[in-house]
Coordinates of N, CA, C and O in Angstrom, one line a residue:
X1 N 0.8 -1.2 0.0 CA 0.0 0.0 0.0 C 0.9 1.2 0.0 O 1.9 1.3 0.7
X2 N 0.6 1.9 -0.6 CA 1.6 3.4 -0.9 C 0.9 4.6 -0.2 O -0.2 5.1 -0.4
X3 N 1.9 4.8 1.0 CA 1.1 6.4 1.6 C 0.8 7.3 1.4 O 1.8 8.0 1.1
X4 N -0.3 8.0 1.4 CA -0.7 9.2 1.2 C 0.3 10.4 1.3 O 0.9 10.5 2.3
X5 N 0.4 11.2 0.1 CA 1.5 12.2 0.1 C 0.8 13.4 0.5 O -0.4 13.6 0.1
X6 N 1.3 14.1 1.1 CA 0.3 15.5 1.2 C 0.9 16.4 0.1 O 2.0 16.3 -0.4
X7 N -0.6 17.3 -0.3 CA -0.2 18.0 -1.7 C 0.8 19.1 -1.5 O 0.5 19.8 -0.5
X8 N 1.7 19.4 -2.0 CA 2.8 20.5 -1.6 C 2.8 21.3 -2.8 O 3.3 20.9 -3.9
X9 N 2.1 23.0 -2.5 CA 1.7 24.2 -3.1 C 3.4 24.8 -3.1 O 4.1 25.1 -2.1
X10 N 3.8 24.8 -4.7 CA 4.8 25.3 -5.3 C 4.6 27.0 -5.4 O 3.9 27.4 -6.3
X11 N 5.3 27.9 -4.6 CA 5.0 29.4 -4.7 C 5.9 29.6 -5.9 O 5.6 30.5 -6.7
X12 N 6.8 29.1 -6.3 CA 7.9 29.6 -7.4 C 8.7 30.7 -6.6 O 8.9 31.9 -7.1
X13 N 9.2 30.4 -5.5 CA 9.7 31.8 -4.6 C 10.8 32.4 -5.2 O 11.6 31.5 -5.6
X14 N 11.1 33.5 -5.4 CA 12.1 34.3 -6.1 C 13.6 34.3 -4.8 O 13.3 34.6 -3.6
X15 N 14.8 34.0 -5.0 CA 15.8 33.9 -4.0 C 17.0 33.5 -5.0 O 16.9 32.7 -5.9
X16 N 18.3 34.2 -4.7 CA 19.2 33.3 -5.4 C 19.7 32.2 -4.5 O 20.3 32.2 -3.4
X17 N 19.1 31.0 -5.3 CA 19.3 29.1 -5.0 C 21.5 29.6 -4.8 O 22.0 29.6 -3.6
X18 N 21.9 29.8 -5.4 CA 23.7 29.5 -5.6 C 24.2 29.7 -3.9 O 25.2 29.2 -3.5
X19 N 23.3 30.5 -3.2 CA 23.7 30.7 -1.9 C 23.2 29.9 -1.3 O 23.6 30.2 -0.1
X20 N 22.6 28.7 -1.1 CA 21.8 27.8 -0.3 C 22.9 26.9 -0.6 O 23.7 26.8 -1.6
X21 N 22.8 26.2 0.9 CA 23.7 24.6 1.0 C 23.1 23.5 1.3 O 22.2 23.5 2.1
X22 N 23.6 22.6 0.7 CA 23.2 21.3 1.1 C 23.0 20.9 2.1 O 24.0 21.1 2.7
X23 N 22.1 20.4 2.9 CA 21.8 19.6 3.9 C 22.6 18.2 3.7 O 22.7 17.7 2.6
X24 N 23.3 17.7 4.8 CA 23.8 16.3 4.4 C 23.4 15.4 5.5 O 23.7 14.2 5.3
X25 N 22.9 15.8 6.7 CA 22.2 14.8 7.8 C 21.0 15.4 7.9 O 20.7 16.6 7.7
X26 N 20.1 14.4 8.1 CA 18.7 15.2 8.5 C 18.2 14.1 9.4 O 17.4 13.3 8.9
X27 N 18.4 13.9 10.7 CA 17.6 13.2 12.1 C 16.7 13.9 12.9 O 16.1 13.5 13.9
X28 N 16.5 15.1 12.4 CA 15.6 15.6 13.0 C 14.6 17.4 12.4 O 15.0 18.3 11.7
X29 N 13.2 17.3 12.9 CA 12.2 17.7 12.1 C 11.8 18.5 13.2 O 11.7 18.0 14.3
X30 N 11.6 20.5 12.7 CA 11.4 21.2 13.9 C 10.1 22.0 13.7 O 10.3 22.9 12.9
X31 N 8.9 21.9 14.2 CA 8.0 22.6 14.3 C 8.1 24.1 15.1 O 8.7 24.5 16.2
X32 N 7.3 24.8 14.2 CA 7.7 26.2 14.6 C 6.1 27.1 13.9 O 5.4 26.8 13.0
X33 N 6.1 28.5 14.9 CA 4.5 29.2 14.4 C 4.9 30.6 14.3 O 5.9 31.0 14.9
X34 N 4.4 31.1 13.9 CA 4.6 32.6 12.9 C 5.4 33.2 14.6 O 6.6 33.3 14.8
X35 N 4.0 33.5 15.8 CA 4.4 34.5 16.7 C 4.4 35.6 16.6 O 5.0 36.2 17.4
X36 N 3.8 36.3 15.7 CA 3.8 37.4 16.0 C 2.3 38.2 16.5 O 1.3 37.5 16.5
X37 N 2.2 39.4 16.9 CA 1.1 39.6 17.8 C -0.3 39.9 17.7 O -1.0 40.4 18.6
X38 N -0.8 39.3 16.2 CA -1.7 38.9 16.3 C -1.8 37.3 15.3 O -0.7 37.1 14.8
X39 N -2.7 36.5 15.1 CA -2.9 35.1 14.9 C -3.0 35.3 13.0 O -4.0 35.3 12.3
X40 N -2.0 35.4 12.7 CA -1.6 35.3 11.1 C -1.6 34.3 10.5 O -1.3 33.3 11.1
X41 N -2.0 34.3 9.0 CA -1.8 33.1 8.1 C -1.1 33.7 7.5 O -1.7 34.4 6.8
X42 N 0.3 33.8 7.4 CA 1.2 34.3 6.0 C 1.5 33.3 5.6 O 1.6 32.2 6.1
X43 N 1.8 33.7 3.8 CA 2.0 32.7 3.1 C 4.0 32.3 3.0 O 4.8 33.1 3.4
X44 N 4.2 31.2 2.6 CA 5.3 31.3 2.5 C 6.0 32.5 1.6 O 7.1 32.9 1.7
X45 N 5.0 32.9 0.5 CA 6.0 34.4 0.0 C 5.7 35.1 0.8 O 5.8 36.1 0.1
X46 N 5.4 35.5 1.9 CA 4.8 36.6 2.6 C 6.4 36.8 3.2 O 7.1 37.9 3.2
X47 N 6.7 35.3 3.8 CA 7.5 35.1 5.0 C 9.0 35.3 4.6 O 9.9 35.7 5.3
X48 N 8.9 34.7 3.2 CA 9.8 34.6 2.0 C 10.3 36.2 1.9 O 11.5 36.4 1.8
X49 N 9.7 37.1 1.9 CA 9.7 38.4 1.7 C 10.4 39.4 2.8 O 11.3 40.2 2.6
X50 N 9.8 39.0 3.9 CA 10.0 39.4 5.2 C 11.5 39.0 5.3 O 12.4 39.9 5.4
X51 N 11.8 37.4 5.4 CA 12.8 37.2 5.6 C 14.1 37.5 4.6 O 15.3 37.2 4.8
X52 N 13.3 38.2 3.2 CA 14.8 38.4 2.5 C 14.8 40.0 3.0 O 15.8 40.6 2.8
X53 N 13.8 40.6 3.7 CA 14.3 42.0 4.1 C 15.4 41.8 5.3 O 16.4 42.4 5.3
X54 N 15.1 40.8 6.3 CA 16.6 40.8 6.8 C 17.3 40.5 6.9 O 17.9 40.1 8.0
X55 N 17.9 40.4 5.2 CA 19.3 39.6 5.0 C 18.8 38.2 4.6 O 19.6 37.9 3.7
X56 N 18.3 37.5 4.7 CA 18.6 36.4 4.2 C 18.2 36.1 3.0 O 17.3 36.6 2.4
X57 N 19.2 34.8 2.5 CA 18.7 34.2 1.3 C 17.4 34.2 0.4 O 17.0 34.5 -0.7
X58 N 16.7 33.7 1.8 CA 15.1 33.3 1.6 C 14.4 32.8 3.1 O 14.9 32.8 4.2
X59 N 13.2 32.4 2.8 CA 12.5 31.6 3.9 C 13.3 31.1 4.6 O 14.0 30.3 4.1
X60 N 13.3 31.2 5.9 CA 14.1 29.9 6.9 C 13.8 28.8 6.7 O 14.6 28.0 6.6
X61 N 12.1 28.5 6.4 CA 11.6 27.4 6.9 C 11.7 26.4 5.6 O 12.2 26.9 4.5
X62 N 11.5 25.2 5.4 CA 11.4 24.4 4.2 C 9.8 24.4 4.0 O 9.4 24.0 2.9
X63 N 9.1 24.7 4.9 CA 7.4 24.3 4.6 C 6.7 25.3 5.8 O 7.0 25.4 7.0
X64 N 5.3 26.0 4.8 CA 4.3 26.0 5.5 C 3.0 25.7 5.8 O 2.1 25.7 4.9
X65 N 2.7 25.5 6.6 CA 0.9 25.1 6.5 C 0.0 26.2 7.2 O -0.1 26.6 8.4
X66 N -0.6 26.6 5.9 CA -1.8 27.5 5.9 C -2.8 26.7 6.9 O -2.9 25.5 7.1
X67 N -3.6 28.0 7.4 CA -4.4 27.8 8.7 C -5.6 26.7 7.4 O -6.1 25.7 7.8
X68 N -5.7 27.1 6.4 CA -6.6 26.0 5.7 C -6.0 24.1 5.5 O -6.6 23.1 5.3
X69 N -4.8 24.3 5.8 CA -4.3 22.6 5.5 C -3.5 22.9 4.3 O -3.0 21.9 3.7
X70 N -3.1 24.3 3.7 CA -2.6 24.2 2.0 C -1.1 23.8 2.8 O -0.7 24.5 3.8
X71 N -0.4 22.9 2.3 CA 1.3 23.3 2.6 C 2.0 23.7 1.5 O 1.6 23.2 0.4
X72 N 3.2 24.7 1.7 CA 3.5 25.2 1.2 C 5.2 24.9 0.7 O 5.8 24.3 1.5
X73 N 5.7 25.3 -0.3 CA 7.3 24.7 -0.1 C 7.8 25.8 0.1 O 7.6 26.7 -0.7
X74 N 8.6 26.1 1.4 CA 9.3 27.3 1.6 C 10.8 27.1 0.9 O 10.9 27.3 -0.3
X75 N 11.9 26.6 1.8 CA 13.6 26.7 1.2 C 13.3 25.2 0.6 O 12.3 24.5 1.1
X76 N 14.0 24.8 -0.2 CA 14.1 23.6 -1.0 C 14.8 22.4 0.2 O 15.9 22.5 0.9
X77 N 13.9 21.5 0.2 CA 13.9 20.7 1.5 C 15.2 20.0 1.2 O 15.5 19.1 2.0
X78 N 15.8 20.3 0.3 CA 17.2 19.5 0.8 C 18.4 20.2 0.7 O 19.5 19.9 0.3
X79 N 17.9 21.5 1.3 CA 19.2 22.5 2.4 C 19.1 22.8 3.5 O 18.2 22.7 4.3
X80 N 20.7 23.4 3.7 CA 20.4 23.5 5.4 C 19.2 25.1 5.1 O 18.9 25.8 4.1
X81 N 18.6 25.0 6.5 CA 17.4 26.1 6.7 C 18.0 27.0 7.6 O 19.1 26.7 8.1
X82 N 17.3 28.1 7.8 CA 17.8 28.7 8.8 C 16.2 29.3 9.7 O 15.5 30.3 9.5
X83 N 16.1 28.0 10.6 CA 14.8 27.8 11.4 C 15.2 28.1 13.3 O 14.7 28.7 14.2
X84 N 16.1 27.2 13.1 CA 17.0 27.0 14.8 C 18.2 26.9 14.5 O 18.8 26.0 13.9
X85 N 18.7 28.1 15.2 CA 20.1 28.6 15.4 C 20.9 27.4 16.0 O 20.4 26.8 16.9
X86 N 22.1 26.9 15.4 CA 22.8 26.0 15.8 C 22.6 24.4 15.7 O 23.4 23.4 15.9
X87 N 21.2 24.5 15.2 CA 20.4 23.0 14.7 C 20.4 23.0 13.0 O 20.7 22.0 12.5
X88 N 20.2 23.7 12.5 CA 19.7 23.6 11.2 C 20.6 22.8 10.2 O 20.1 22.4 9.1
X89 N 22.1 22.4 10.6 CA 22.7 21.3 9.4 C 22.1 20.2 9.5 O 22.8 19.4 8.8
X90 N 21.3 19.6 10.0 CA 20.8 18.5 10.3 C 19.4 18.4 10.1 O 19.0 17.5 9.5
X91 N 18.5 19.5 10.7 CA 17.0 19.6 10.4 C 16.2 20.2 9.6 O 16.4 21.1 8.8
X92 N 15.1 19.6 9.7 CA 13.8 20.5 8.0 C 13.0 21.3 9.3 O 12.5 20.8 10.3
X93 N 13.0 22.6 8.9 CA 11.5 23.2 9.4 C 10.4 23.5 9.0 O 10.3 24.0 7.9
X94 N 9.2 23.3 9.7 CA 8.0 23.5 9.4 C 7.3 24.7 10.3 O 7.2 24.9 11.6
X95 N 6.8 25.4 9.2 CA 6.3 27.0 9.7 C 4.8 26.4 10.3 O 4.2 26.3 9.2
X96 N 4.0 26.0 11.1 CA 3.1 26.3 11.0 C 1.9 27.6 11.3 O 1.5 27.6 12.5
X97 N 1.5 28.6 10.5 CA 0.8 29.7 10.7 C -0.1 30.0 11.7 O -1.2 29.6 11.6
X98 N 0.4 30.7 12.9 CA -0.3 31.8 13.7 C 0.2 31.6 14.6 O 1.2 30.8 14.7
X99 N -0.2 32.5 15.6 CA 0.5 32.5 17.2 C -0.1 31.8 18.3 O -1.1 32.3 18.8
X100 N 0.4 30.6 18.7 CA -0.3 29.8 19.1 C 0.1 29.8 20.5 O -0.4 28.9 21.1
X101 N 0.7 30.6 21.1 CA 0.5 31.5 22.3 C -0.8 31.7 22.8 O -1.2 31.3 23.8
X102 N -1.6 32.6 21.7 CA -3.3 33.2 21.4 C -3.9 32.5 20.8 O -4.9 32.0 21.3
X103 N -3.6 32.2 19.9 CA -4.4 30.9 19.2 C -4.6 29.2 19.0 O -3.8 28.5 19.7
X104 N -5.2 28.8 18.6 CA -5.3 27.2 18.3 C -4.7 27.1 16.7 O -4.9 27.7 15.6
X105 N -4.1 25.9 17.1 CA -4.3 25.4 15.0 C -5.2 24.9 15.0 O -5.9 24.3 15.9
X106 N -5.6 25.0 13.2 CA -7.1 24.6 13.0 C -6.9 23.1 12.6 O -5.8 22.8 12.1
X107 N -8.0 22.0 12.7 CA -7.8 21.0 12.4 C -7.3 20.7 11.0 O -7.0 19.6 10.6
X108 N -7.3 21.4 10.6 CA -6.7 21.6 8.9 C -5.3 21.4 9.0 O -4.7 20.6 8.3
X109 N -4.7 22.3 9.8 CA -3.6 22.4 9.9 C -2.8 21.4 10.6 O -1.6 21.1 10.2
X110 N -3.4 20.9 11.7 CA -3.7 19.7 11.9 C -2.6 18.5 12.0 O -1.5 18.2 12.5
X111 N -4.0 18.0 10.6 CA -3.8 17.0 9.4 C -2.6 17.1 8.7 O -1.7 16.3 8.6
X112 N -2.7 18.2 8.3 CA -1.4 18.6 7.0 C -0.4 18.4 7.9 O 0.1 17.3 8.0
X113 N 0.0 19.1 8.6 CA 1.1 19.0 9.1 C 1.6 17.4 9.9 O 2.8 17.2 10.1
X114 N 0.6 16.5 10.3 CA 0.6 15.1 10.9 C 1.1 14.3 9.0 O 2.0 13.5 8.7
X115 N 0.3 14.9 8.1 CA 0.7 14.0 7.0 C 2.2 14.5 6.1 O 2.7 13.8 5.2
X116 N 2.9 15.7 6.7 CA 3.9 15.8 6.0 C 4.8 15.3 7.0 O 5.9 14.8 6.7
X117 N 4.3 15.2 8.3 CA 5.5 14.7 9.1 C 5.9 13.3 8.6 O 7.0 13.1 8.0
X118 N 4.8 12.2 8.7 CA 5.0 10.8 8.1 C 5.6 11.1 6.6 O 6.8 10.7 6.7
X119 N 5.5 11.6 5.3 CA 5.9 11.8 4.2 C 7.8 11.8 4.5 O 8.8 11.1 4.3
X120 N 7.6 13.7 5.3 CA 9.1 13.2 5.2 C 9.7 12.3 6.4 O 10.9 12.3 6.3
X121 N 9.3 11.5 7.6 CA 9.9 11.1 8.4 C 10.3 9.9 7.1 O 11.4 9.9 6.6
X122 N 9.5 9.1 6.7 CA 9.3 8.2 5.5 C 10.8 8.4 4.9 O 11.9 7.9 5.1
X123 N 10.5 9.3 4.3 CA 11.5 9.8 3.0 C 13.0 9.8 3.4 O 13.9 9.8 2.5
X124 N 13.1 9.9 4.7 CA 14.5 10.5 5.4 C 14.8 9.4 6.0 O 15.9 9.3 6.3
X125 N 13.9 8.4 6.4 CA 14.5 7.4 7.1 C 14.2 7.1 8.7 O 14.6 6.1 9.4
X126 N 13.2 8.3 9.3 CA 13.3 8.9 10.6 C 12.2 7.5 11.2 O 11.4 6.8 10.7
X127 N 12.7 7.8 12.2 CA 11.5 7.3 12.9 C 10.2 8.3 13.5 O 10.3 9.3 14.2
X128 N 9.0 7.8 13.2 CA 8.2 9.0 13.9 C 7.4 9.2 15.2 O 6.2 9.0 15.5
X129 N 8.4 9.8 16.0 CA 8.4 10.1 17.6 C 8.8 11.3 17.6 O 9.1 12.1 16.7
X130 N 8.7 11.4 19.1 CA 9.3 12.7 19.7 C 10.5 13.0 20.1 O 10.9 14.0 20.7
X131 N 11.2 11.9 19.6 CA 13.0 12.3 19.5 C 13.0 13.0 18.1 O 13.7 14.1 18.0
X132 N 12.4 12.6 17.0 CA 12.8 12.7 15.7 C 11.6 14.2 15.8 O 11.6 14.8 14.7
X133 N 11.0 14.7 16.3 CA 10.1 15.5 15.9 C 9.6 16.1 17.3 O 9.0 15.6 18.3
X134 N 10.5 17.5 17.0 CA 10.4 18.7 18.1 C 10.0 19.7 17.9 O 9.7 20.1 16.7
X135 N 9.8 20.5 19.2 CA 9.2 22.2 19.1 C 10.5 22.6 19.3 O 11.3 22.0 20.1
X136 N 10.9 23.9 18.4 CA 11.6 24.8 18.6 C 11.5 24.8 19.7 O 12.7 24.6 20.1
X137 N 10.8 24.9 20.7 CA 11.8 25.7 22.0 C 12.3 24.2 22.8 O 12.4 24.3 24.0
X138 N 12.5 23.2 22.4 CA 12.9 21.8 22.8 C 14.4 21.8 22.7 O 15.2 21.1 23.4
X139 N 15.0 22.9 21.7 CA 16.2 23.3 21.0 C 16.7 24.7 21.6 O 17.9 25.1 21.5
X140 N 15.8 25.3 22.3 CA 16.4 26.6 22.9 C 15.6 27.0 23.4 O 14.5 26.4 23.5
X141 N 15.9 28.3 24.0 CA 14.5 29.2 24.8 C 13.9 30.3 24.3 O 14.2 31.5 24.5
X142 N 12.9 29.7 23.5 CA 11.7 30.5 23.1 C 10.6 30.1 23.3 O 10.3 29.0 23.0
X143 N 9.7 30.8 23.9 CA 7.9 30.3 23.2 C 7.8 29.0 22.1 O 7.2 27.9 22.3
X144 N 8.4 29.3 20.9 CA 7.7 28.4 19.8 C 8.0 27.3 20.0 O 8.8 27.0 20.9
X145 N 7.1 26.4 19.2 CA 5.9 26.7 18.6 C 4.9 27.6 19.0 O 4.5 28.3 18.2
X146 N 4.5 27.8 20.4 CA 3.2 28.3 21.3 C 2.5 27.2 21.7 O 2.4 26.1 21.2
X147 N 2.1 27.8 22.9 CA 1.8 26.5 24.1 C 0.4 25.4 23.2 O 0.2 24.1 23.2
X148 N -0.4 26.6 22.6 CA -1.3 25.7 21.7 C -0.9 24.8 21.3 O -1.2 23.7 21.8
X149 N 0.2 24.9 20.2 CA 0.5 23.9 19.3 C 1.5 22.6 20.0 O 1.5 21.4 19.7
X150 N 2.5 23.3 21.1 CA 3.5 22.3 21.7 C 2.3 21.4 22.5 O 2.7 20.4 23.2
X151 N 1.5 21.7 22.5 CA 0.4 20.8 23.8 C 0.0 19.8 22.9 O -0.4 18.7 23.4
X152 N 0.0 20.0 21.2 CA -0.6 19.3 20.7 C 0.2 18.4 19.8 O -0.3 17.6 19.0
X153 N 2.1 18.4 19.9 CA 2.9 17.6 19.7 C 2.4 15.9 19.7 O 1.8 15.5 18.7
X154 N 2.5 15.4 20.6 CA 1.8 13.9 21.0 C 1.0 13.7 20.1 O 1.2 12.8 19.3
X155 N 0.0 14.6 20.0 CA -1.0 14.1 19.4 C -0.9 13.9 17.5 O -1.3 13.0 16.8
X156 N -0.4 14.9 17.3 CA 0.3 15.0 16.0 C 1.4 14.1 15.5 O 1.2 13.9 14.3
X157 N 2.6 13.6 16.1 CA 3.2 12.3 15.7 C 1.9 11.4 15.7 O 1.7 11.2 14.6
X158 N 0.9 10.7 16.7 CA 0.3 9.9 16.5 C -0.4 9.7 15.1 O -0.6 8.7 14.5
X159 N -0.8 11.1 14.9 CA -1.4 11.1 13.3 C -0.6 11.1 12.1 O -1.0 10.9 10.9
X160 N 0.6 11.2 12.8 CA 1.7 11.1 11.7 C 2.2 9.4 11.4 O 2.2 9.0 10.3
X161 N 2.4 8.8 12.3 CA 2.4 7.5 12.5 C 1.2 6.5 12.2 O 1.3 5.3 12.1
X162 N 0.0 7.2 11.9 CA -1.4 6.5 11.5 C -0.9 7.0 10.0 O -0.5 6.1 9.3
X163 N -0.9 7.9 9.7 CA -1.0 8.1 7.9 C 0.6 7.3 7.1 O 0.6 6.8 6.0
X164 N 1.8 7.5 8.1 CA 2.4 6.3 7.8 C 2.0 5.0 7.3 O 2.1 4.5 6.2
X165 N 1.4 4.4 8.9 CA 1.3 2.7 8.6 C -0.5 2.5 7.9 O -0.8 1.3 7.9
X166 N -1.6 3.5 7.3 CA -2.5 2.9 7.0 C -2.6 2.2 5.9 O -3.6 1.6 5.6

């Protein structure tokens, strides 16, 4: 039986690729949410935008999921990101949209993000747990994800691990 792939919304992001590097380990997958001070859906060009105003390449993240379930492709998932300071030669990040401090993710968001985790844990080799799949602040001291969404970790590998093995 072949697993369900989640659909992944191509923005065509504008960035010069010659500056991005290779990823050459990837054991681990970092969940992370906008944060800012009110409960946003930006798109990965939004963030894409934002983040080439300060200085960088492009998007930190390799993926977003819209408060609808769309995911998005942020940095080309086989470079290093710049998501978590001092983690990133090794990990893929995932933006999920809004501030989950204030807000909840929507069941949409959910899903998408439980079915990209199994896709790429799959793809990479990972196992799908809570070693292999963390909140940013598991890596350092921040808020992110936000208490919403870090409360809802557990529950999210589980669904990631169902859309794996069904």
């Amino acid at each position: 039986r072949i697993m369900e792939r989640v659909n992944l919304k191509d923005l065509h992001l504008t960035y010069d690729a010659g500056n991005l590097q290779t990823r050459r380990a990837t054991d681990m997958i970092v969940l992370h949410h906008t944060g800012n001070p009110t409960d946003d859906d930006l798109s990965a060009e939004e963030i894409n935008t934002s983040h080439q105003a300060q200085g960088w390449t492009c998007i930190g993240y390799h993926y977003v999921v819209r408060k609808d379930g769309t995911v998005e492709i942020g940095r080309p998932h086989w470079t290093i990101g710049a998501h978590a300071a001092g983690e990133n030669s090794h990990t893929i990040g995932i933006h999920v949209c809004g501030n989950f401090e204030i807000g909840y993710p929507t069941a949409a968001q959910i899903e998408s993000t439980a079915m990209l985790l199994a896709n790429l844990c799959t793809d990479y080799g990972l196992s799908i747990d809570r070693d292999h799949i963390v909140g940013h602040r598991e890596l350092m001291g921040t808020a992110c994800p936000g208490r919403n969404l870090f409360s809802q970790m557990d529950e999210i590998v589980g669904k990631a691990n169902f859309y794996a093995n069904q």
